[in-house]
CSV table of C-alpha atoms in Angstrom, one decimal:
chain,number,residue,atom,x,y,z
O,21,MET,CA,-69.4,35.5,19.3
O,22,ASP,CA,-66.8,37.8,20.8
O,23,SER,CA,-69.5,39.6,22.9
O,24,LEU,CA,-70.9,36.2,24.0
O,25,ASN,CA,-67.4,35.1,25.1
O,26,ALA,CA,-66.9,38.4,26.9
O,27,GLN,CA,-70.2,37.9,28.8
O,28,ASN,CA,-69.1,34.4,29.9
O,29,GLY,CA,-65.7,35.7,31.1
O,30,PHE,CA,-63.7,34.3,28.2
O,31,LYS,CA,-61.1,36.3,26.4
O,32,PRO,CA,-60.3,35.6,22.8
O,33,LYS,CA,-56.7,34.5,22.3
O,34,SER,CA,-54.4,36.7,20.3
O,35,ARG,CA,-53.1,35.0,17.1
O,36,MET,CA,-49.5,35.9,17.9
O,37,PHE,CA,-47.8,36.1,21.3
O,38,TYR,CA,-46.5,39.7,21.6
O,39,GLY,CA,-43.4,38.4,23.2
O,40,TRP,CA,-42.1,37.5,19.7
O,41,ILE,CA,-42.4,41.1,18.7
O,42,ILE,CA,-40.4,42.0,21.8
O,43,VAL,CA,-37.8,39.4,20.8
O,44,LEU,CA,-37.6,41.0,17.4
O,45,LEU,CA,-37.2,44.5,18.8
O,46,THR,CA,-34.6,43.3,21.3
O,47,PHE,CA,-32.8,41.5,18.5
O,48,VAL,CA,-32.6,44.7,16.4
O,49,THR,CA,-31.4,46.7,19.4
O,50,LEU,CA,-28.7,44.3,20.3
O,51,LEU,CA,-27.8,44.0,16.6
O,52,VAL,CA,-27.2,47.7,16.2
O,53,SER,CA,-25.4,47.9,19.6
O,54,ALA,CA,-23.1,45.1,18.6
O,55,GLY,CA,-22.5,46.7,15.2
O,56,ILE,CA,-21.4,49.9,16.9
O,57,ARG,CA,-19.2,48.0,19.2
O,58,SER,CA,-17.5,46.3,16.2
O,59,LEU,CA,-16.6,49.7,14.5
O,60,PRO,CA,-13.3,50.1,16.3
O,61,SER,CA,-11.9,47.1,14.4
O,62,ILE,CA,-12.4,49.1,11.2
O,63,LEU,CA,-11.2,52.4,12.7
O,64,LEU,CA,-8.0,51.1,14.3
O,65,VAL,CA,-5.8,51.6,11.3
O,66,PRO,CA,-7.4,54.8,10.0
O,67,PHE,CA,-7.0,56.4,13.5
O,68,GLN,CA,-3.4,55.3,13.5
O,69,ASP,CA,-2.8,56.9,10.1
O,70,GLU,CA,-4.7,60.1,10.7
O,71,PHE,CA,-3.8,60.9,14.3
O,72,GLY,CA,-0.5,59.2,14.7
O,73,TRP,CA,-1.6,57.2,17.7
O,74,SER,CA,0.1,53.8,18.3
O,75,ARG,CA,-1.9,50.6,18.2
O,76,GLY,CA,-1.2,50.2,21.9
O,77,SER,CA,-2.7,53.6,22.7
O,78,ILE,CA,-5.8,53.0,20.6
O,79,SER,CA,-6.2,49.5,22.0
O,80,SER,CA,-6.1,50.9,25.5
O,81,VAL,CA,-9.2,53.0,24.7
O,82,LEU,CA,-10.9,50.0,23.2
O,83,SER,CA,-9.9,47.9,26.2
O,84,MET,CA,-11.5,50.5,28.6
O,85,GLY,CA,-14.7,50.5,26.5
O,86,ILE,CA,-14.9,46.7,26.5
O,87,PHE,CA,-14.3,46.6,30.3
O,88,LEU,CA,-17.1,49.2,31.1
O,89,TYR,CA,-19.4,47.4,28.6
O,90,GLY,CA,-19.2,44.4,30.9
O,91,LEU,CA,-19.0,46.2,34.2
O,92,VAL,CA,-22.3,48.0,33.7
O,93,GLY,CA,-24.1,44.7,33.1
O,94,PRO,CA,-25.2,43.8,36.7
O,95,PHE,CA,-26.4,47.4,37.2
O,96,SER,CA,-28.1,47.3,33.9
O,97,ALA,CA,-30.1,44.3,35.1
O,98,ALA,CA,-31.2,46.2,38.1
O,99,LEU,CA,-32.2,49.3,36.1
O,100,LEU,CA,-34.1,47.2,33.6
O,101,LEU,CA,-36.2,45.6,36.4
O,102,ARG,CA,-36.6,49.0,38.2
O,103,PHE,CA,-37.5,51.3,35.3
O,104,GLY,CA,-38.5,48.9,32.6
O,105,VAL,CA,-36.9,47.8,29.4
O,106,ARG,CA,-38.3,50.6,27.1
O,107,LYS,CA,-37.0,53.6,29.2
O,108,VAL,CA,-33.6,52.1,29.7
O,109,VAL,CA,-33.0,51.1,26.1
O,110,VAL,CA,-34.3,54.4,24.7
O,111,LEU,CA,-32.0,56.4,27.0
O,112,SER,CA,-29.0,54.2,26.2
O,113,LEU,CA,-29.6,54.5,22.4
O,114,ALA,CA,-29.8,58.3,22.8
O,115,VAL,CA,-26.6,58.6,24.8
O,116,LEU,CA,-24.8,56.3,22.3
O,117,ALA,CA,-26.0,58.4,19.4
O,118,ILE,CA,-24.7,61.6,21.0
O,119,SER,CA,-21.3,60.1,21.7
O,120,LEU,CA,-21.0,58.8,18.1
O,121,ALA,CA,-22.1,62.1,16.6
O,122,ALA,CA,-19.3,63.9,18.5
O,123,THR,CA,-16.6,61.4,17.4
O,124,PRO,CA,-15.9,63.0,14.0
O,125,PHE,CA,-14.9,66.3,15.7
O,126,MET,CA,-12.3,64.8,18.1
O,127,THR,CA,-8.7,65.8,17.8
O,128,ALA,CA,-7.0,64.2,20.8
O,129,LEU,CA,-6.6,60.8,22.3
O,130,TRP,CA,-8.3,61.9,25.6
O,131,GLN,CA,-11.4,62.8,23.6
O,132,PHE,CA,-11.4,59.3,22.0
O,133,GLN,CA,-11.0,57.9,25.5
O,134,LEU,CA,-14.0,59.9,26.8
O,135,LEU,CA,-16.3,59.1,23.8
O,136,TRP,CA,-15.5,55.5,23.1
O,137,GLY,CA,-13.8,54.3,26.3
O,138,LEU,CA,-16.3,55.8,28.7
O,139,VAL,CA,-19.6,56.9,27.2
O,140,SER,CA,-19.9,54.3,24.4
O,141,GLY,CA,-18.8,51.6,26.8
O,142,LEU,CA,-21.4,52.4,29.3
O,143,ALA,CA,-24.2,53.0,26.8
O,144,THR,CA,-23.6,49.8,24.9
O,145,GLY,CA,-23.2,47.9,28.2
O,146,MET,CA,-26.9,48.7,28.9
O,147,MET,CA,-27.7,46.8,25.8
O,148,ALA,CA,-25.5,43.8,26.2
O,149,ASN,CA,-26.2,40.1,26.9
O,150,VAL,CA,-28.0,41.0,30.1
O,151,LEU,CA,-30.8,42.7,28.1
O,152,GLY,CA,-31.4,39.5,26.2
O,153,VAL,CA,-31.4,37.4,29.4
O,154,THR,CA,-33.7,39.8,31.1
O,155,VAL,CA,-36.2,39.8,28.2
O,156,SER,CA,-36.2,36.0,28.0
O,157,ASN,CA,-36.8,35.7,31.8
O,158,LEU,CA,-39.7,38.1,31.7
O,159,TRP,CA,-41.5,36.9,28.6
O,160,PHE,CA,-40.7,33.2,28.3
O,161,VAL,CA,-40.9,30.1,30.4
O,162,LYS,CA,-40.8,27.6,27.5
O,163,ASN,CA,-38.0,27.8,24.9
O,164,LYS,CA,-36.0,30.2,27.1
O,165,GLY,CA,-32.7,28.8,25.9
O,166,LEU,CA,-33.7,29.2,22.3
O,167,VAL,CA,-34.6,32.8,22.8
O,168,VAL,CA,-31.3,33.6,24.6
O,169,GLY,CA,-29.5,31.9,21.7
O,170,VAL,CA,-31.4,34.0,19.1
O,171,LEU,CA,-30.8,37.3,21.0
O,172,THR,CA,-27.1,36.4,21.6
O,173,ALA,CA,-26.7,35.7,17.8
O,174,SER,CA,-27.8,39.3,17.2
O,175,ALA,CA,-24.2,40.3,17.9
O,176,ALA,CA,-23.1,38.2,15.0
O,177,THR,CA,-25.8,39.6,12.7
O,178,GLY,CA,-24.7,43.1,13.7
O,179,GLN,CA,-21.2,42.4,12.4
O,180,LEU,CA,-22.7,40.7,9.3
O,181,ILE,CA,-24.6,43.9,8.4
O,182,PHE,CA,-22.4,46.6,9.7
O,183,LEU,CA,-18.8,45.7,9.1
O,184,PRO,CA,-18.8,45.3,5.3
O,185,LEU,CA,-20.9,48.5,4.9
O,186,MET,CA,-18.8,50.5,7.3
O,187,ALA,CA,-15.5,49.3,5.9
O,188,LYS,CA,-16.7,50.2,2.4
O,189,LEU,CA,-17.8,53.7,3.5
O,190,THR,CA,-14.5,54.2,5.4
O,191,THR,CA,-12.5,53.2,2.3
O,192,ASP,CA,-14.4,55.2,-0.2
O,193,LEU,CA,-15.5,58.3,1.7
O,194,GLY,CA,-13.7,58.3,5.0
O,195,TRP,CA,-14.4,57.1,8.5
O,196,ARG,CA,-16.5,60.1,9.4
O,197,TYR,CA,-19.2,59.2,6.9
O,198,ALA,CA,-19.3,55.7,8.5
O,199,ILE,CA,-19.9,57.2,11.9
O,200,PHE,CA,-22.7,59.5,10.7
O,201,THR,CA,-24.4,56.5,9.0
O,202,ALA,CA,-24.3,54.7,12.3
O,203,VAL,CA,-25.8,57.7,14.1
O,204,ALA,CA,-28.7,57.7,11.6
O,205,VAL,CA,-29.3,54.0,12.2
O,206,LEU,CA,-29.3,54.5,16.0
O,207,ILE,CA,-31.9,57.3,15.7
O,208,LEU,CA,-34.2,55.0,13.6
O,209,VAL,CA,-34.0,52.2,16.1
O,210,LEU,CA,-34.6,54.5,19.0
O,211,VAL,CA,-37.9,55.6,17.5
O,212,ILE,CA,-39.0,52.0,16.8
O,213,VAL,CA,-38.2,50.9,20.3
O,214,ALA,CA,-40.0,53.9,21.9
O,215,VAL,CA,-43.2,53.1,19.9
O,216,TRP,CA,-43.4,49.3,20.2
O,217,MET,CA,-41.3,48.1,23.1
O,218,ARG,CA,-43.2,46.8,26.2
O,219,ASN,CA,-41.8,46.0,29.6
O,220,HIS,CA,-43.7,42.9,30.7
O,221,PRO,CA,-46.3,40.4,29.3
O,222,SER,CA,-49.0,41.8,31.6
O,223,ASP,CA,-48.6,45.2,29.8
O,224,VAL,CA,-50.4,43.6,26.8
O,225,GLY,CA,-52.6,41.3,28.9
O,226,ALA,CA,-50.6,38.2,28.2
O,227,ALA,CA,-48.9,35.5,30.3
O,228,PRO,CA,-45.3,34.5,29.8
O,229,TYR,CA,-44.9,32.0,26.9
O,230,GLY,CA,-45.4,28.5,28.2
O,231,THR,CA,-47.8,29.5,31.0
O,232,ASP,CA,-51.5,30.5,31.2
O,233,GLU,CA,-51.5,32.8,34.2
O,234,ILE,CA,-51.3,36.5,33.7
O,235,VAL,CA,-49.5,38.1,36.6
O,236,PRO,CA,-48.1,41.6,37.1
O,237,PRO,CA,-44.3,42.0,37.4
O,238,THR,CA,-42.8,41.7,40.8
O,239,PRO,CA,-41.8,45.2,42.0
O,240,PHE,CA,-38.0,45.6,42.1
O,241,ALA,CA,-37.0,45.6,45.8
O,242,GLY,CA,-33.8,47.1,47.1
O,243,ASN,CA,-31.3,49.7,46.0
O,244,ILE,CA,-30.4,49.8,42.3
O,245,PHE,CA,-26.7,50.1,43.1
O,246,LEU,CA,-26.6,47.9,46.2
O,247,ALA,CA,-28.7,45.0,44.9
O,248,PRO,CA,-26.1,44.0,42.2
O,249,LEU,CA,-23.4,44.0,44.9
O,250,GLN,CA,-25.5,42.0,47.3
O,251,ASN,CA,-26.2,39.5,44.6
O,252,LEU,CA,-22.5,39.3,43.8
O,253,ARG,CA,-21.7,38.6,47.5
O,254,TYR,CA,-24.3,35.8,47.4
O,255,ALA,CA,-22.9,34.3,44.2
O,256,MET,CA,-19.3,34.4,45.4
O,257,LYS,CA,-20.2,31.8,48.0
O,258,ASN,CA,-21.0,29.3,45.2
O,259,SER,CA,-18.0,27.8,43.4
O,260,THR,CA,-20.2,27.3,40.3
O,261,PHE,CA,-20.2,31.1,39.9
O,262,TRP,CA,-16.4,31.1,39.9
O,263,LEU,CA,-16.2,28.4,37.3
O,264,LEU,CA,-18.7,30.1,35.0
O,265,SER,CA,-16.9,33.4,35.5
O,266,GLY,CA,-13.6,31.8,34.8
O,267,THR,CA,-14.7,30.1,31.6
O,268,PHE,CA,-16.4,33.4,30.5
O,269,PHE,CA,-13.1,35.3,31.2
O,270,PHE,CA,-11.4,33.1,28.6
O,271,CYS,CA,-14.4,33.4,26.3
O,272,GLY,CA,-14.0,37.2,26.2
O,273,PHE,CA,-10.2,36.8,25.9
O,274,SER,CA,-10.6,34.7,22.8
O,275,THR,CA,-13.5,36.5,21.0
O,276,ASN,CA,-14.4,40.2,20.9
O,277,GLY,CA,-11.3,41.3,22.8
O,278,LEU,CA,-8.9,39.6,20.4
O,279,ILE,CA,-10.6,38.6,17.1
O,280,GLY,CA,-13.3,41.2,17.1
O,281,THR,CA,-10.7,44.0,17.8
O,282,HIS,CA,-7.6,42.9,16.0
O,283,LEU,CA,-8.4,40.5,13.1
O,284,ILE,CA,-8.9,43.2,10.5
O,285,ALA,CA,-5.6,44.8,11.5
O,286,ALA,CA,-3.9,41.4,11.5
O,287,CYS,CA,-5.1,40.7,8.0
O,288,GLY,CA,-3.7,44.1,7.0
O,289,ASP,CA,-0.3,42.9,8.2
O,290,PHE,CA,-0.5,40.2,5.5
O,291,GLY,CA,-1.6,42.6,2.7
O,292,LEU,CA,-5.4,41.8,2.9
O,293,PRO,CA,-7.5,44.9,2.1
O,294,GLU,CA,-9.7,46.2,4.9
O,295,VAL,CA,-13.0,45.6,3.1
O,296,THR,CA,-12.0,41.9,2.5
O,297,ALA,CA,-11.0,41.5,6.1
O,298,ALA,CA,-14.3,43.0,7.2
O,299,GLY,CA,-16.0,40.5,4.9
O,300,LEU,CA,-14.3,37.7,6.8
O,301,LEU,CA,-15.6,39.0,10.1
O,302,ALA,CA,-19.0,39.3,8.5
O,303,MET,CA,-18.8,35.7,7.4
O,304,MET,CA,-18.1,34.7,10.9
O,305,GLY,CA,-21.1,36.7,12.0
O,306,LEU,CA,-23.3,34.7,9.5
O,307,PHE,CA,-22.1,31.4,10.8
O,308,ASP,CA,-22.2,32.5,14.4
O,309,LEU,CA,-25.9,33.5,13.8
O,310,VAL,CA,-26.5,29.8,12.9
O,311,GLY,CA,-24.2,28.3,15.6
O,312,THR,CA,-25.4,30.4,18.5
O,313,THR,CA,-29.1,29.8,17.6
O,314,ILE,CA,-28.5,26.1,17.4
O,315,SER,CA,-26.6,26.4,20.7
O,316,GLY,CA,-29.6,27.9,22.3
O,317,TRP,CA,-31.8,25.0,21.0
O,318,LEU,CA,-29.2,22.5,22.3
O,319,SER,CA,-29.1,24.2,25.7
O,320,ASP,CA,-32.7,23.4,26.3
O,321,ARG,CA,-32.1,19.7,25.6
O,322,PHE,CA,-28.6,18.6,26.6
O,323,ASP,CA,-26.1,18.9,29.5
O,324,ASN,CA,-24.8,22.5,29.2
O,325,ARG,CA,-21.5,21.7,30.9
O,326,TRP,CA,-20.5,19.4,28.2
O,327,LEU,CA,-21.7,21.8,25.5
O,328,LEU,CA,-19.2,24.3,27.0
O,329,PHE,CA,-16.5,21.7,27.0
O,330,TRP,CA,-16.8,21.1,23.3
O,331,TYR,CA,-17.3,24.8,22.4
O,332,TYR,CA,-14.2,26.0,24.1
O,333,GLY,CA,-12.1,23.0,22.9
O,334,LEU,CA,-13.1,23.6,19.2
O,335,ARG,CA,-12.5,27.3,19.5
O,336,GLY,CA,-9.0,26.6,20.8
O,337,LEU,CA,-8.2,24.5,17.8
O,338,SER,CA,-9.4,27.2,15.4
O,339,LEU,CA,-7.3,29.9,17.1
O,340,LEU,CA,-4.2,27.7,16.9
O,341,PHE,CA,-4.9,27.3,13.2
O,342,LEU,CA,-5.3,31.1,12.6
O,343,PRO,CA,-1.6,32.1,12.3
O,344,TYR,CA,-1.1,29.4,9.7
O,345,ALA,CA,-4.3,30.5,7.8
O,346,LEU,CA,-3.1,34.2,7.7
O,347,ASP,CA,0.2,33.2,6.2
O,348,SER,CA,-1.4,30.8,3.7
O,349,THR,CA,-4.1,31.1,1.0
O,350,PRO,CA,-7.4,32.9,1.3
O,351,THR,CA,-9.1,29.6,1.3
O,352,MET,CA,-7.5,28.8,4.7
O,353,LEU,CA,-8.9,32.1,6.1
O,354,ILE,CA,-12.4,31.2,4.8
O,355,ILE,CA,-12.1,27.8,6.5
O,356,PHE,CA,-11.1,29.5,9.7
O,357,SER,CA,-14.0,32.0,9.4
O,358,VAL,CA,-16.5,29.3,9.1
O,359,PHE,CA,-15.2,27.0,11.8
O,360,TYR,CA,-14.5,29.8,14.3
O,361,GLY,CA,-17.7,31.6,13.4
O,362,LEU,CA,-19.9,28.6,14.3
O,363,ASP,CA,-18.4,28.7,17.8
O,364,TRP,CA,-17.9,32.5,18.3
O,365,ILE,CA,-20.5,33.2,21.1
O,366,ALA,CA,-22.2,29.8,21.2
O,367,THR,CA,-21.0,29.7,24.8
O,368,VAL,CA,-23.5,32.3,25.9
O,369,PRO,CA,-26.8,30.2,26.0
O,370,PRO,CA,-25.3,27.3,28.0
O,371,THR,CA,-23.7,29.8,30.4
O,372,ALA,CA,-26.9,31.8,30.9
O,373,LYS,CA,-28.9,28.6,31.3
O,374,LEU,CA,-26.6,27.2,34.0
O,375,SER,CA,-26.7,30.6,35.8
O,376,SER,CA,-30.5,30.6,35.7
O,377,GLN,CA,-30.7,27.0,37.0
O,378,VAL,CA,-28.2,27.4,39.8
O,379,PHE,CA,-29.2,30.9,41.0
O,380,GLY,CA,-32.9,31.1,40.1
O,381,LYS,CA,-34.9,33.4,37.9
O,382,GLU,CA,-35.0,36.4,40.3
O,383,LYS,CA,-31.2,36.6,40.8
O,384,SER,CA,-29.9,35.2,37.6
O,385,GLY,CA,-30.1,38.4,35.6
O,386,MET,CA,-27.7,40.3,37.9
O,387,ILE,CA,-25.5,37.3,38.6
O,388,PHE,CA,-25.2,36.6,34.9
O,389,GLY,CA,-24.3,40.3,34.6
O,390,TRP,CA,-21.3,39.7,36.9
O,391,ILE,CA,-20.3,36.6,34.9
O,392,VAL,CA,-20.4,38.9,31.8
O,393,VAL,CA,-18.1,41.3,33.7
O,394,ALA,CA,-15.5,38.5,33.8
O,395,HIS,CA,-16.0,38.0,30.1
O,396,GLN,CA,-15.3,41.6,29.4
O,397,VAL,CA,-12.3,41.7,31.7
O,398,GLY,CA,-10.9,38.9,29.6
O,399,ALA,CA,-11.8,40.8,26.4
O,400,SER,CA,-10.3,44.0,27.8
O,401,ALA,CA,-7.0,42.2,28.6
O,402,ALA,CA,-6.8,40.7,25.2
O,403,ALA,CA,-7.7,43.9,23.3
O,404,TYR,CA,-4.9,45.8,25.1
O,405,GLY,CA,-2.4,43.0,25.4
O,406,ALA,CA,-2.6,42.0,21.7
O,407,GLY,CA,-2.1,45.6,20.6
O,408,VAL,CA,1.0,45.9,22.8
O,409,MET,CA,2.3,42.6,21.6
O,410,ARG,CA,1.9,43.7,18.0
O,411,ASP,CA,3.8,46.9,18.8
O,412,TRP,CA,6.6,44.9,20.4
O,413,LEU,CA,6.8,41.8,18.2
O,414,GLY,CA,5.4,43.1,14.9
O,415,THR,CA,2.9,40.2,14.7
O,416,TYR,CA,-0.3,38.9,16.3
O,417,SER,CA,0.6,35.2,16.0
O,418,GLN,CA,1.7,34.8,19.7
O,419,ALA,CA,-1.5,36.4,20.9
O,420,PHE,CA,-3.6,34.0,18.8
O,421,MET,CA,-1.6,31.0,20.1
O,422,ILE,CA,-2.1,32.1,23.7
O,423,ALA,CA,-5.8,32.5,23.2
O,424,GLY,CA,-6.0,29.0,21.7
O,425,PHE,CA,-4.4,27.4,24.7
O,426,VAL,CA,-6.4,29.2,27.3
O,427,CYS,CA,-9.6,27.9,25.5
O,428,PHE,CA,-8.4,24.4,26.3
O,429,PHE,CA,-8.1,25.4,29.9
O,430,ALA,CA,-11.7,26.8,29.8
O,431,SER,CA,-12.9,23.4,28.5
O,432,LEU,CA,-11.5,21.7,31.6
O,433,MET,CA,-13.1,24.3,33.9
O,434,ALA,CA,-16.4,23.6,32.2
O,435,VAL,CA,-16.2,20.0,33.1
O,436,LYS,CA,-15.5,20.8,36.7
O,437,ILE,CA,-18.9,22.5,37.0
O,438,LYS,CA,-20.3,19.0,37.1
O,439,LYS,CA,-19.1,18.6,40.7
O,440,GLN,CA,-20.9,21.8,41.8
O,441,VAL,CA,-24.4,20.9,40.5
O,442,ASN,CA,-26.7,19.1,42.9
O,443,ALA,CA,-29.1,16.3,41.8
O,444,LYS,CA,-32.1,18.6,41.5
O,445,THR,CA,-30.2,21.0,39.2
O,446,ALA,CA,-28.7,18.2,37.2
O,447,ALA,CA,-32.2,16.9,36.5
O,448,ALA,CA,-33.3,20.4,35.5
O,449,ILE,CA,-30.5,20.6,33.0
O,450,GLN,CA,-31.9,17.6,31.1
O,451,SER,CA,-35.4,19.0,31.1
């Protein structure tokens, strides 16, 4: 039968779309990258105890890494389109593994700045949200929002898997064993990606999911370093870009820069063991996996501007509740972890969807990368600022309260996006 179909020009359909394997590989890559990026929250106190560095000094390194993690995003989008996903991801994993392997041998703050502020920030930045958006744009037409949601949720899953394990290793054996374990995981993922990752549906003779036409990828045009800047210049003329960037600034300010970096240390201020605090972050990761996946599903069906309004508003309420929860019973912290976790990075799918709808498939990867830069600038400011405030005031409560109120402001900004979307785009949002 297959030979008869071949003679008549028919190709038998594969039982499974290979794009789902690509989603799985990308999910695992982002999961491990996010897990590595979450390690400093465990290492903050051990580094302070062993090296005598202040929290402000350590936070400045983490702040630099967070900033570079975001800054490399637009250029990462260009590199992914120019050289392909497989080459870029394999190289990034290799560089990250080398920087981690050197970490146990450092003795000075400048070495920590080099390895975690510079090298790790750049390497993980190549495997950030832009990677998920690029993969979804290349492989999917249908269910694109759901795919972005699933890939975004990988960050939460990374915390869910890595943080309790690394906290346990750090407590029982020391932080160096935790680092070497992370290096081994990176090498394993590198091999898997090198063998099974593909760059485009046409590489396996398939059409993007939701279409029937097999077309080769459009060759990347322009300079790798100039193209992101040209797209930034184009996007800056559109006020929707500024509103999305502004809301994402406050998103980073209230998530990985603050909670992701300082929650474990804040729990330690109230006598909570490091492993227990890491378990709280892992619990947030579990619920964020659910919340962000659902957010991706919702972004394909509802007005993304109002989704952002509710996400930021509810996050603000949870952050205002956190100082009370820390000074109360463990039950209150569990309630915070569940409530905050459902909303942690649920903002990414609606933001990515609006970016794609407003700026188009070809430009959205690099432009979303610049929006992510704003996210990481906010995260960087919170990571450093909260550490300094803790040194000055002896508590994180004021930083949590500030983050809660700026989330309310982000909700109002999200509503303003409504005035910037034309009728055609508004109709697309509902499709």
